[in-house]
Every structure is written in C-alpha cells, then in structure tokens.
Coordinates of C-alpha atoms and ligand atoms in Angstrom, one line a residue:
X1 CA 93.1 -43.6 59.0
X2 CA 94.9 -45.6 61.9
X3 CA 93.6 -46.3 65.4
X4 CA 95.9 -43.6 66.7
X5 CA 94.7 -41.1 65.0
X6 CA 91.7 -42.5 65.6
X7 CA 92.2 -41.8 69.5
X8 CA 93.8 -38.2 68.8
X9 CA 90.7 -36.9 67.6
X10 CA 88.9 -38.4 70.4
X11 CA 91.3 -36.3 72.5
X12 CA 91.6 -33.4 71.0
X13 CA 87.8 -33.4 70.7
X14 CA 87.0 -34.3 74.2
X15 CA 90.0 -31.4 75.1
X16 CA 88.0 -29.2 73.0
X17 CA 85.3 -29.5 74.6
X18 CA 86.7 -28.9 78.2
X19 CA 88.0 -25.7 76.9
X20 CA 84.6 -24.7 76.3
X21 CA 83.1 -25.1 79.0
X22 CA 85.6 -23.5 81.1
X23 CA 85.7 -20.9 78.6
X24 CA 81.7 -20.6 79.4
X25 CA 82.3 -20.6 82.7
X26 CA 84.6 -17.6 83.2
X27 CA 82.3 -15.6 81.0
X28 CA 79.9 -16.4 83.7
X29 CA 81.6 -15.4 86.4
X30 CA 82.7 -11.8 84.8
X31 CA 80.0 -10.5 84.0
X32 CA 77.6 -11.7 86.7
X33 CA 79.8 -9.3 88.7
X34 CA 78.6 -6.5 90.4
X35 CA 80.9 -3.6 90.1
X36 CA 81.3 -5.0 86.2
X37 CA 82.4 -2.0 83.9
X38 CA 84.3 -1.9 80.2
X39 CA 87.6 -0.9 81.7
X40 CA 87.5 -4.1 83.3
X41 CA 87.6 -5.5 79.6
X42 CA 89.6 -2.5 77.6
X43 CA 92.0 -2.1 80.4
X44 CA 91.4 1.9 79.9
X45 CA 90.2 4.8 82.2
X46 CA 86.6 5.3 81.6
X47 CA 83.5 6.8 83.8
X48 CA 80.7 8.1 81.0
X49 CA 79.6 4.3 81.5
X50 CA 79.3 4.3 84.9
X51 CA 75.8 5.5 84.3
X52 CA 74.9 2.0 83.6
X53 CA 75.6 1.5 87.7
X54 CA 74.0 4.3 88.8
X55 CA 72.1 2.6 91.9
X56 CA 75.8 1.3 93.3
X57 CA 76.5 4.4 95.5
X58 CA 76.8 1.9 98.5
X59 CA 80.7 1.7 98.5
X60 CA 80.7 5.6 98.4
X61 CA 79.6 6.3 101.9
X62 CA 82.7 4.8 103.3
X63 CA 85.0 7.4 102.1
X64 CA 82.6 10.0 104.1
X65 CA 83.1 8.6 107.2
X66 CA 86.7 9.6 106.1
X67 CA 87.1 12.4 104.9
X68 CA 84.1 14.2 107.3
X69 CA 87.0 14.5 110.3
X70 CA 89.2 16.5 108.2
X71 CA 86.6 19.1 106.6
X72 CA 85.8 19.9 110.7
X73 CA 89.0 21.5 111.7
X74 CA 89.1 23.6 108.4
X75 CA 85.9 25.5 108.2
X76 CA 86.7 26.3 111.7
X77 CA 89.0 29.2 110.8
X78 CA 88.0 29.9 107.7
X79 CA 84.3 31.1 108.7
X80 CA 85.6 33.2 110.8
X81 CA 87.2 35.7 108.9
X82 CA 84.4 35.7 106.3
X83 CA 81.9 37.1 108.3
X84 CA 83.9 39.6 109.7
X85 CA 84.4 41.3 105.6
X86 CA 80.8 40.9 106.0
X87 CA 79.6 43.8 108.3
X88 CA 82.0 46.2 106.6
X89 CA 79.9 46.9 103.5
X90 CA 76.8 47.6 106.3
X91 CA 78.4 50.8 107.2
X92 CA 77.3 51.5 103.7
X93 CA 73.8 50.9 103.8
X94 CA 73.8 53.3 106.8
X95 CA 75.0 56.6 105.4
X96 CA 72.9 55.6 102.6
X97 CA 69.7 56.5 104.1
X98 CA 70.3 59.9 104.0
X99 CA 67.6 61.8 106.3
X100 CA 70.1 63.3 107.9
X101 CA 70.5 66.2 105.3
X102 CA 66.6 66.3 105.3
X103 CA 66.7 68.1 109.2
X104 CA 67.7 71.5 107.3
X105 CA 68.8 74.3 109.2
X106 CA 65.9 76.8 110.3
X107 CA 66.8 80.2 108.1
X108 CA 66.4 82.4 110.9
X109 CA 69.7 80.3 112.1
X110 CA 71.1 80.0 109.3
X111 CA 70.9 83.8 108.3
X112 CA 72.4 84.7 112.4
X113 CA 74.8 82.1 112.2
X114 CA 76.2 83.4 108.6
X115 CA 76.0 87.2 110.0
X116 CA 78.1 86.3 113.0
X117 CA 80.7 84.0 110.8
X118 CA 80.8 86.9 108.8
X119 CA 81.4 89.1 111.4
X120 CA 84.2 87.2 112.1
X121 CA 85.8 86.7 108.9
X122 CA 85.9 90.7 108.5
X123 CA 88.3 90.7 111.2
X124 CA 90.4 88.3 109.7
X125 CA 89.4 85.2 112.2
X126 CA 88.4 82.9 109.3
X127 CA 89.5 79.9 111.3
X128 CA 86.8 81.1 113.7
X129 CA 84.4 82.1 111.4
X130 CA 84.5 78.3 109.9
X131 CA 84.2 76.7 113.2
X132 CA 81.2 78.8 113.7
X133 CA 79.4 77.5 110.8
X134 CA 80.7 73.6 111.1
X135 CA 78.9 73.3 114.0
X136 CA 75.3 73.5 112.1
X137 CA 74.0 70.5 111.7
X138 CA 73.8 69.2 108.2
X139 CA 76.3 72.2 107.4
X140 CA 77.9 69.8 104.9
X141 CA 74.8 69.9 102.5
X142 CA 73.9 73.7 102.7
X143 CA 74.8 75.6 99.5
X144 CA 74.6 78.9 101.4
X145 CA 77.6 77.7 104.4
X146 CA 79.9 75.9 101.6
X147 CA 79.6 78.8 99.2
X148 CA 80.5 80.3 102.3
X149 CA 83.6 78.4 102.8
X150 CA 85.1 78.5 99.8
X151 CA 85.0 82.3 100.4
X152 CA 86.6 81.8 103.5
X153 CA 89.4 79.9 102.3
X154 CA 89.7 82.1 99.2
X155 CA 90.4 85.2 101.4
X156 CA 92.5 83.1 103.8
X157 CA 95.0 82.2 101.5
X158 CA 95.5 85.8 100.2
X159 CA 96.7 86.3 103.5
X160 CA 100.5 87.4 104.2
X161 CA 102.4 87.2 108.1
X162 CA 103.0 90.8 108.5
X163 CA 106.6 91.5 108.0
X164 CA 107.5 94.0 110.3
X165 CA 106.4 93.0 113.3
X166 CA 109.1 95.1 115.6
X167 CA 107.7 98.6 113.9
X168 CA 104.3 98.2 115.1
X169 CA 103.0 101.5 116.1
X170 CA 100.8 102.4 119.6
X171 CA 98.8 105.1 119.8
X172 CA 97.4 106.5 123.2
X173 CA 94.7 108.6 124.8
X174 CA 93.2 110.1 128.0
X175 CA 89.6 110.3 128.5
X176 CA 88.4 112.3 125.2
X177 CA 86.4 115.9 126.0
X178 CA 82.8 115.4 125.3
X179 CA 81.9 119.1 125.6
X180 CA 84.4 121.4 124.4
X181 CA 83.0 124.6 125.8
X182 CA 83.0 123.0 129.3
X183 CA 86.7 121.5 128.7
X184 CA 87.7 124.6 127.3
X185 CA 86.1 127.2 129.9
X186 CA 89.1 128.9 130.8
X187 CA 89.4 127.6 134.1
X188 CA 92.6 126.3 135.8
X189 CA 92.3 122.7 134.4
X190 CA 91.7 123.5 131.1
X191 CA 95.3 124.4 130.2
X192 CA 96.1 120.7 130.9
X193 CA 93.0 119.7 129.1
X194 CA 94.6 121.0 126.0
X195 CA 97.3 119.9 126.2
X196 CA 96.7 116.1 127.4
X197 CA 93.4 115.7 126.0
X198 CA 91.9 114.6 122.3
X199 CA 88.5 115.9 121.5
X200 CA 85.7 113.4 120.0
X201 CA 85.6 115.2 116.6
X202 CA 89.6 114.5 116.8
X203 CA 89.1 111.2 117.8
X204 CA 86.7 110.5 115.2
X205 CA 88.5 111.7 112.7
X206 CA 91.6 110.0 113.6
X207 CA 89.7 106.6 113.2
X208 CA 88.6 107.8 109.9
X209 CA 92.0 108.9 108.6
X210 CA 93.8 105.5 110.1
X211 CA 91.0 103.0 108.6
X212 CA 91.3 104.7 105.1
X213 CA 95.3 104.3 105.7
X214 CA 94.6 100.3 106.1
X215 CA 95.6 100.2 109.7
X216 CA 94.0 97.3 112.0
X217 CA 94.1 97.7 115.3
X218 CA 95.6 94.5 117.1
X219 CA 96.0 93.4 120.7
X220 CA 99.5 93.5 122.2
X221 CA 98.9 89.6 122.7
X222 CA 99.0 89.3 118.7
X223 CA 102.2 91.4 118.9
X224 CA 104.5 89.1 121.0
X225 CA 104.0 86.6 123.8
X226 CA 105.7 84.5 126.4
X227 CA 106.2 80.6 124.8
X228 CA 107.7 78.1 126.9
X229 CA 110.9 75.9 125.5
X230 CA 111.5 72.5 125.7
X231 CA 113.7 72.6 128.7
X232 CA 110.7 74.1 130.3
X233 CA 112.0 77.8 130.7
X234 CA 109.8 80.3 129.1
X235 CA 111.2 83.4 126.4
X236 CA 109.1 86.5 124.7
X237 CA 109.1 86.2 120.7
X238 CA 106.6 88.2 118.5
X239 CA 103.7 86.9 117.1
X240 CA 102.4 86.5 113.8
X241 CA 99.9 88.6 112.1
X242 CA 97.9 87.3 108.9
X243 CA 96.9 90.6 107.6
X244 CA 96.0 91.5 103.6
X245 CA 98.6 93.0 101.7
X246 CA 98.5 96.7 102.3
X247 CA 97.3 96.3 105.8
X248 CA 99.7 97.7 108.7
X249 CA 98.5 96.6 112.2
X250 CA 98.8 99.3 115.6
X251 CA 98.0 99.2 119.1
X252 CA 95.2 101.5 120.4
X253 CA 95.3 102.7 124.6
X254 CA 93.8 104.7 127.1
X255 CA 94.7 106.0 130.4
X256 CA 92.8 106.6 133.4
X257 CA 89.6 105.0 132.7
X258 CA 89.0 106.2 135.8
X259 CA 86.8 109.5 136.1
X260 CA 88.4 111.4 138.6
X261 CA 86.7 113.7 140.3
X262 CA 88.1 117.1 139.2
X263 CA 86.4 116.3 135.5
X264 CA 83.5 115.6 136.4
X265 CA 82.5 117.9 139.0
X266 CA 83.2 119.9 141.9
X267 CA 85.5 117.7 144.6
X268 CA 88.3 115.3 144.2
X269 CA 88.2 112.1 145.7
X270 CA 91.5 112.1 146.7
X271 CA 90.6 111.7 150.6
X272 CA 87.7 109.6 152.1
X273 CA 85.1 111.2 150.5
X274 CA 84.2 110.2 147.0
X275 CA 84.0 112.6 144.3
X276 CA 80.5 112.5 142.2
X277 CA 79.7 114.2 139.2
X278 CA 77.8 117.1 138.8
X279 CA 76.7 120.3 136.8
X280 CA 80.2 122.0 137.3
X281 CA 81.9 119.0 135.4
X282 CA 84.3 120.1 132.7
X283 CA 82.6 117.8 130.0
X284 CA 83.6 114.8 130.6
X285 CA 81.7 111.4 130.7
X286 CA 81.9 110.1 134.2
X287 CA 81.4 106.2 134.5
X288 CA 81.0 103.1 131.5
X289 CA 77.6 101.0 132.0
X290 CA 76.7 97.9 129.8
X291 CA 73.3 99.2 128.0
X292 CA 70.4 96.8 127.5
X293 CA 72.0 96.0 124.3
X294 CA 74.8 94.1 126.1
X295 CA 77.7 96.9 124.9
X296 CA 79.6 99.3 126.8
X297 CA 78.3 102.6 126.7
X298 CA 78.7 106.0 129.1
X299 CA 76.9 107.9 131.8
X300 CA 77.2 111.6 131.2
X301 CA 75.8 114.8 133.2
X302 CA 74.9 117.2 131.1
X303 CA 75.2 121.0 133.0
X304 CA 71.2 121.0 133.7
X305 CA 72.3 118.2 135.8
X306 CA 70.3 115.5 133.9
X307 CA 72.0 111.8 132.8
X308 CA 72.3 110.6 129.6
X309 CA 73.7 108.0 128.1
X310 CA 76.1 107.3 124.9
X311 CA 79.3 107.7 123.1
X312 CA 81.0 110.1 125.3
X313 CA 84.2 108.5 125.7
X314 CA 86.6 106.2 123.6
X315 CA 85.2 102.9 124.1
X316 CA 81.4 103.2 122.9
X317 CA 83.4 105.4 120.6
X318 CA 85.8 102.8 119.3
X319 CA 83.3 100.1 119.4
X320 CA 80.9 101.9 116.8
X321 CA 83.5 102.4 114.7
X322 CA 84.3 98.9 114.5
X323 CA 80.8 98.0 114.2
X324 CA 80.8 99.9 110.8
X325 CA 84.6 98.8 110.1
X326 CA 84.8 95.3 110.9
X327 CA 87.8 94.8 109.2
X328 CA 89.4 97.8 111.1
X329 CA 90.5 95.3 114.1
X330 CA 92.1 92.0 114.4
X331 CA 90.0 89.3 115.7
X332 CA 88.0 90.9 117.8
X333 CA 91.2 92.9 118.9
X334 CA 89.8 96.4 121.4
X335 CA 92.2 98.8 122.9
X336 CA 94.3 98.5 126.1
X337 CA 92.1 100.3 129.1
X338 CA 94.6 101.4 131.9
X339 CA 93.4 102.0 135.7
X340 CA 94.9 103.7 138.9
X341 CA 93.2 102.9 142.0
X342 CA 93.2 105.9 144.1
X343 CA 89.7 106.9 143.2
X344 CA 88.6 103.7 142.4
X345 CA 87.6 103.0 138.7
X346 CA 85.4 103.3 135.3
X347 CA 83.9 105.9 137.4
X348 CA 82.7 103.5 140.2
X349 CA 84.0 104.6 143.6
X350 CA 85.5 101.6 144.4
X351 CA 88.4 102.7 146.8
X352 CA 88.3 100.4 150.2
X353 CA 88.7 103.7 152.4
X354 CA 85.0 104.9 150.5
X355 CA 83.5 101.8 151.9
X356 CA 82.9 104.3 155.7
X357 CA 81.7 107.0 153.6
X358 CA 79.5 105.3 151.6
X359 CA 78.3 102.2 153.8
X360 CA 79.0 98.5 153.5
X361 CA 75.9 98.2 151.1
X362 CA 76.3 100.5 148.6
X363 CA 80.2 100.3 148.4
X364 CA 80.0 96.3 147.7
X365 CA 77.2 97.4 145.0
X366 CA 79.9 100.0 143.4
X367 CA 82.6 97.1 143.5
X368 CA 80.1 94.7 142.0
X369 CA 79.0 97.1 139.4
X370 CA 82.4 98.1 138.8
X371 CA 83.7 94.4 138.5
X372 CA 80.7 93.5 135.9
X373 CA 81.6 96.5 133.4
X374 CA 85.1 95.1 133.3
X375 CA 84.3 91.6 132.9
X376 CA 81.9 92.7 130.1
X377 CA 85.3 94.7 128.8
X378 CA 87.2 91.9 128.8
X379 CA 84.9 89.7 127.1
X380 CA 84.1 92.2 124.4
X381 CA 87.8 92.0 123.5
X382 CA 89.0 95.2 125.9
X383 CA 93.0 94.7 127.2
X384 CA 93.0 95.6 131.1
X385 CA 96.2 97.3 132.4
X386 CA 97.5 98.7 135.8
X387 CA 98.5 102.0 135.6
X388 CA 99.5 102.0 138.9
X389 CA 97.5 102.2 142.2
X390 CA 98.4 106.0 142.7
X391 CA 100.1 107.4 139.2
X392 CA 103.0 107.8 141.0
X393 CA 106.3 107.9 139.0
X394 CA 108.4 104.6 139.0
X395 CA 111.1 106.2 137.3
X396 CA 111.9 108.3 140.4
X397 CA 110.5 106.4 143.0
X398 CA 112.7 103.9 144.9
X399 CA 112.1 100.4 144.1
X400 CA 110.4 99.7 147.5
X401 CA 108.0 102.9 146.7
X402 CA 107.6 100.9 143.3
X403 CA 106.9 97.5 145.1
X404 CA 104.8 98.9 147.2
X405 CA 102.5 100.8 145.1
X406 CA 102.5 97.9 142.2
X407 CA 101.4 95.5 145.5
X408 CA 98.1 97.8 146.5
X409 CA 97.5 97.8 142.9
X410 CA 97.1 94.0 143.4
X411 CA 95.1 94.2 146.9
X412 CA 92.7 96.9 146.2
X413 CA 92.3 97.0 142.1
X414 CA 92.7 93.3 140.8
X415 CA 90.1 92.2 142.9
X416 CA 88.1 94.2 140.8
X417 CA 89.3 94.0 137.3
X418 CA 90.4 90.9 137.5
X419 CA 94.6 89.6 136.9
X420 CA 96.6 91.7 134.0
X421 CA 100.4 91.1 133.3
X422 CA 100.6 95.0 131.3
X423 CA 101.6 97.8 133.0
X424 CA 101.3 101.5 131.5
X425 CA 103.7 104.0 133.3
X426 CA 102.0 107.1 135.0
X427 CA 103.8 110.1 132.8
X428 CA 105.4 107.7 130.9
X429 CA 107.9 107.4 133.7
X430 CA 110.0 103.9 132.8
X431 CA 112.0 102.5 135.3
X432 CA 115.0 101.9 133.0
X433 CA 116.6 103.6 129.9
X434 CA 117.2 101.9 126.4
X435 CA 118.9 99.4 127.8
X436 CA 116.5 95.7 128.3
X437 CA 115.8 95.2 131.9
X438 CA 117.3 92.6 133.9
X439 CA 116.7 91.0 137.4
X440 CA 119.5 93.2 138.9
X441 CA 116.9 95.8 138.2
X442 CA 115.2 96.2 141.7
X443 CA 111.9 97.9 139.9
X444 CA 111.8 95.2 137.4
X445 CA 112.3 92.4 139.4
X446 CA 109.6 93.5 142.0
X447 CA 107.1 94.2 139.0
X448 CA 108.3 91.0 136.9
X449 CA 107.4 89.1 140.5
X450 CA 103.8 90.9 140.5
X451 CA 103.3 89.0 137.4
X452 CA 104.0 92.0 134.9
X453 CA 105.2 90.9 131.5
X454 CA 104.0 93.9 128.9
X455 CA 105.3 97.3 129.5
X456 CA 104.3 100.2 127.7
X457 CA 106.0 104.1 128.5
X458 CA 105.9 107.7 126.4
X459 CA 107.8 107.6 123.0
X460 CA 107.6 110.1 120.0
X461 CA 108.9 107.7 117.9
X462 CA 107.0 106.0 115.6
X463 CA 107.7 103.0 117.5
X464 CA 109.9 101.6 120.3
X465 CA 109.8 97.5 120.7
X466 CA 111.8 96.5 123.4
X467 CA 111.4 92.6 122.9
X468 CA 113.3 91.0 125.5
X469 CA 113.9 87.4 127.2
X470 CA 110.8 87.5 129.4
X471 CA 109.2 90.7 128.7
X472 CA 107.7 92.8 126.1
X473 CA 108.4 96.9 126.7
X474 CA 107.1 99.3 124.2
X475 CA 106.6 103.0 123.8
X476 CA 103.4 104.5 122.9
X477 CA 103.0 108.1 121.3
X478 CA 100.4 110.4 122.6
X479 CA 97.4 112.2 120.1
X480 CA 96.5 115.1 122.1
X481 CA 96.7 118.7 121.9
X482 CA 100.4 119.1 122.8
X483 CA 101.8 116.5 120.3
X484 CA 99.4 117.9 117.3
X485 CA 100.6 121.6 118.6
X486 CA 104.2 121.1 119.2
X487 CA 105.7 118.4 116.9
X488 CA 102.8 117.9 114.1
X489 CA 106.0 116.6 112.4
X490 CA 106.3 113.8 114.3
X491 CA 102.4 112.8 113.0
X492 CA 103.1 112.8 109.6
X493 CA 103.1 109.1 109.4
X494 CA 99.5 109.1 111.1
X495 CA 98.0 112.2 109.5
X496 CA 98.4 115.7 109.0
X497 CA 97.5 117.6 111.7
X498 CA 94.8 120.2 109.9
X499 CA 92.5 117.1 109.3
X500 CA 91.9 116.0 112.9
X501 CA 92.4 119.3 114.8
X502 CA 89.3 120.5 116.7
X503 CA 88.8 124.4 116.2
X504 CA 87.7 124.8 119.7
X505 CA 91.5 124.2 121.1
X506 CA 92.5 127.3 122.6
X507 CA 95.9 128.2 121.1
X508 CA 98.8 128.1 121.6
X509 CA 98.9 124.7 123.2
X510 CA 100.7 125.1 126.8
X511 CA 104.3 124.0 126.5
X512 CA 105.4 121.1 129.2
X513 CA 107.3 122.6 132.6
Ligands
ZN601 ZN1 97.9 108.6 133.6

C-alpha cells in the first residue's frame, strides 16, 4: 500500500465519521420535536396517529378565537324562525284535552231544542232549523243533533225552486160566521152574510181539502220583492220558493179584522160612540187577545151574554191547523190580516174621535192592547195590510180622495199596527185596469209615495200577477157564499164545491146589485 492511500483512508475514515455524527444529530433534532408525527416521515395524509399527541390541544384554541365571531351573526337569524314552527304543534295539545265534549247537553234541552228545529224543518226552513241546533254547545259530538243533520240536508237537497212562480194562487176571506143560526137569522144583514161570508165548517174544510192537495201557504214576501241594482235604483222580481216536488204554494188573506159593530151587536160605531158587542150579535167573534199560552186566540159573546174564548175566527183557526200541519206553511209563513180604521181595529176601539167617549185612560189602554195583539201578529208570522182608513173605493174616488184617505190610514192606524207597504182594495176596487201602473198615475203615485209596494184587488181568475218595475199587484179570489153559489166552476181548481158547503147557507145565494 503507498502513503497516499495510506492518507485516503485516513480521510475517508475521518469523513465517515463526520457523516455520522451529523447524521446522529439530525435524528436528534426530528424527533425530539414536539408536534412530531409519521407524515412528517411518509410524506402522506394521516390522523389515526395523532392519538399518540393527544395532550397537544394547545394550538387548537387559536382557531376559536377565530372562528367564534362568525358563528354570532349566524344563529342570530336562524333561531328565530325555529321557535316560531315550535308553538304550532301546541295548538295540538289543546284540542287534545277534550273536556269540552264532556259538558253534554241537559236532555230536557236537547229534546226542546230538537222539537223546535223540527218544527222548523217541517216548514221547509232547514237552514233555520240547523242554525238552531249549531248553537248547542258541544252540538258537534251529539249523535241525536248530527243524525239530525244529515236528515236535514237529506230533505234539503230533494228540494226544487218552484217553477211557476207568476201562477201563484191567493185566496181571501172576511171574518168567518161562528154561529150560523145567529148569521143566518133572517135579518137584514144576513143576505150579505151569505153572500160575503165563509162559515168555520167551510173554512175547515177548505184547509183540509188544500193540505191534502199539497198546497203551502207562503207570504207574499216569498213571492216577489223589491232588490236594489248596482246603480243603486231598486226593481220588483219574484222570489224563489224551495218547495218538494208536488207542492204548489198560495197566499192566504183576510179583510176587515176589524169587528164592526153591526156583527157583533146592536150599534155601529160609525159616529163617536163606539160599538160593543152584545147578545144581539149576529155570531161573530168580536176582538183577538194573546191567551196565556202566548197565541192569538178570540173573545166571543155568546147570546146569554157570557165571554168565551177560542177559535172563532180565521187566525186561532189557521194557526191550529198549522200546528197539526207544519208542513202546510212556508217558514213560518201566516196569512195577510187587512184593517180599515174607521172603527178602530181587531175589535179594539181604537179610533182617535172614541178617545171623548171613552176617556183618555181607557182609550190609550184600547190602543195599547190593540198595538200588543198586532205586534204579537206580526211576530207569529201574521202579514199586516191597510185596507184603507174608511173602505172607500179608490177606483172611483179622485186621487186626492185617495191621498187623503191612504194618509189618515197612516195618522190614525200605523201608529197602531205598526208600518205595512201592502194594500188590499175595499171591494176590490183597483185604481187602474190591466195595464202596470205608472207615476202618471195620480192614485199610484200618491200610494207608491205612502210607501205602498204590494197591491192585492178581486179576481176570479185563478191568478193575476202583475209584477212590475217597483211594485207587486195581484188579484185575489174570494171563498164565500156568492163565489161557491154562483160560479162553483171557477173553484174547480181548489175544490168542488159539495165538500166545503155549509148546509146552513140559506139558498139561493143573493146575486150582486
Ligand atoms: Zn173590506
């Protein structure tokens, strides 16, 4: 070996050694590191190890301090809205504790309230009838009221607008003869009697004969009324009338609900003094009172002079029938009652020129009496009319006679019964032909401006609808002794005339003029 290789060894070795230690000494330094991990040595992604550094969080917290100012603004909205979704399912809960159904309705109101909806829905008011029992509380949860319901709304639907709404017929009467023998006594009124009166057995039996036919008796405010357009003027159109197939409504009235003296006794009460019933009346009831029982009923004076009281005229009449036949009127529907003034009315002397006769007291008890019968009326379903303050004839008066009666009408009668927009012609006297009325009509216009819209006259037809821009005219046919005697023909529609006549009538029947 030479001496230079010799000294290459030397310096390799010596080089070798250098590398070593430096070698050493790296080593050192890498792994006496704290945040040391195997990525550091593989150069690849990996955290399972981390585990070995579990207690080296310290770093960590200074990313909080960052990122704590952005999570503030954002939970700021977002709670919000999450609450609110919240307190909608607590509505739930509420309903859920359901003592509500628990507070059952008492039977003894259950079993009125069910009568009366009843009532109701006989007369074809079904949306009445269901108001009635909807306002039970806990109606929802009562077998007996939604078993009702479902009746209801069964017999509603089988319900039909009745077609032929401009042939609806209207019957009329005077005050029916309680006592034929009285009525029929031969003396000088009873040829008028027959001839413009309808007995109770004839009245009953008429009823009778029209419910089995499947007429309902409806108010002329079902028929047609005044509706006001959009460019605020008003026009008359008819009505509609949900009847059952089969059913064919008519309009029911009475004139003179008055009493006048020469039927019920001795005087007249045409003057000052007023006329009061007594033994000599000619069988006729002679004032309407509202019994104990809350209903209309009738003062009568039998010839031993003694008072009783019941159905002796058409409305305690009427009302009975209806009691038994609910579905015999529509909604509650009662017949038109028509009033003069002259002797005051439903038998109460009520005329201002009685007030000397009879005293300040005892007149304002008559008018008070007298306005408590009608309101009863009119409560119980009852149509109020004029039929003029003194039955004069407005086809012949002169339209100022015509204004002026239709005004003391107004002073001396409304008072009493209260406002009415129908008026029933005395002797079916109209104040125009066929042809409509118009403004240029004196009569009409006076009467229009008195607040008349409903007209009714005399017509032998089966009907006459005069339906016009503001008014509704119609003619009425008469039931008495005259018609039945004279033109039974013009019945036939109604009834024959052998099933209603009373055998009492003294025949023949009078002929008119
Ligand atoms: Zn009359």
């Amino acid at each position: 070996m030479s001496r230079e290789s010799k000294i290459i060894r030397i310096l390799l070795s010596i080089a070798a050694v250098l590398l070593f230690i430096l070698l050493a000494m790296g080593a050192y330094l890498l792994f006496s590191r704290p945040d040391f991990t195997m990525q550091d040595l593989s150069g690849e992604p990996s955290s399972s190890e981390q585990t070995d550094v579990p207690a080296e969080p310290v770093p960590e917290p200074e990313p909080e301090p960052e990122s704590e100012p952005a999570p503030e603004p954002e939970p700021v909205p977002e709670p919000e809205p999450e609450p609110e979704p919240e307190p909608e399912p607590e509505p739930d809960p509420e309903p859920e504790p359901e003592p509500e159904p628990e507070p059952v309705i008492p039977p003894e109101q259950l079993e009125a309230a069910i009568a009366e909806a009843d009532l109701l829905a006989a007369g074809y008011d079904y949306p009445a009838a269901r108001v009635l029992l909807q306002e039970l509380e806990g109606w929802e949860t009562d077998p007996q009221i939604t078993a009702r319901l479902e009746e209801y709304d069964a017999a509603e639907a089988a319900l039909k607008p009745y077609p032929n709404m401009s042939t609806i017929t209207h019957v009329f009467f005077h005050s029916l003869i309680a006592d034929n023998a009285r009525a029929f006594d031969g003396d000088s009124d009873s040829v008028g009697y027959n001839m413009y009166m309808t007995t109770i057995s004839e009245f009953e039996a008429i009823l009778e004969i029209l419910y089995k036919k499947g007429y309902v008796l409806v108010s002329p405010y079902d028929v047609a009324y005044e509706v006001t357009n959009e460019d605020g003027s008003v026009s008359f159109r008819y009505g509609e009338i949900l009847l059952p197939e089969g059913k064919t409504p008519f309009m029911m009235s009475q004139d003179d609900v008055n009493y006048y003296g020469y039927m019920i006794g001795s005087t007249d009460g045409m003057n000052e003094i007023p006329a009061r019933p007594d033994p000599t009346g000619d069988g006729f009831a002679h004032r309407i009172i509202i019994g104990e029982d809350g209903l209309p009923t009738c003062e009568y004076m039998q010839p031993d002079g003694t008072v009783v009281t019941g159905d002796y005229d058409l409305v305690p009449i009427l009302n009975r029938f209806i009691a038994e036949h609910p579905d015999f009127s529509y909604r509650g529907a009662r017949a038109i009652l028509a009033f003069t003034g002259y002797e005051g009315v439903l038998g109460y002397r009520t005329k201002p020129s009685y007030e000397t006769a009879l005293g300040s007291e005892a007149y304002a008890a008559e008018v008070e009496a007298a306005a408590f019968v009608a309101d009863t009326l009119r409560q119980q379903g009852w149509d109020i009319a004029s039929h003029s303050y003194g039955h004069i004839n407005y086809g012949d008066r002169g339209a100022e006679r015509v204004a002026a009666d239709a005004d003391k009408w107004e002073a001396t009668v409304e008072p009493i019964l209260g406002e009415t927009d129908i008026l029933i012609y005395p002797h079916g006297s109209d104040i125009e032909g066929l042809v409509p009325y118009t403004f240029n009509n004196a009569k009409f216009a006076a009467l229009y401006e008195d607040g008349f819209r409903y007209y009714f006259t005399v017509d032998s037809s089966v009907y006459f609808h005069d339906l016009g821009d503001v008014y509704f005219r119609g003619g009425r046919r008469n039931l008495d002794g005259y018609r039945m005697w004279h033109h039974p023909y013009m019945l036939e529609d109604l009834y024959a005339i052998e099933d209603v006549w009373d055998p009492d009538r003294p025949t023949p029947v009078a002929s008119i003029g």
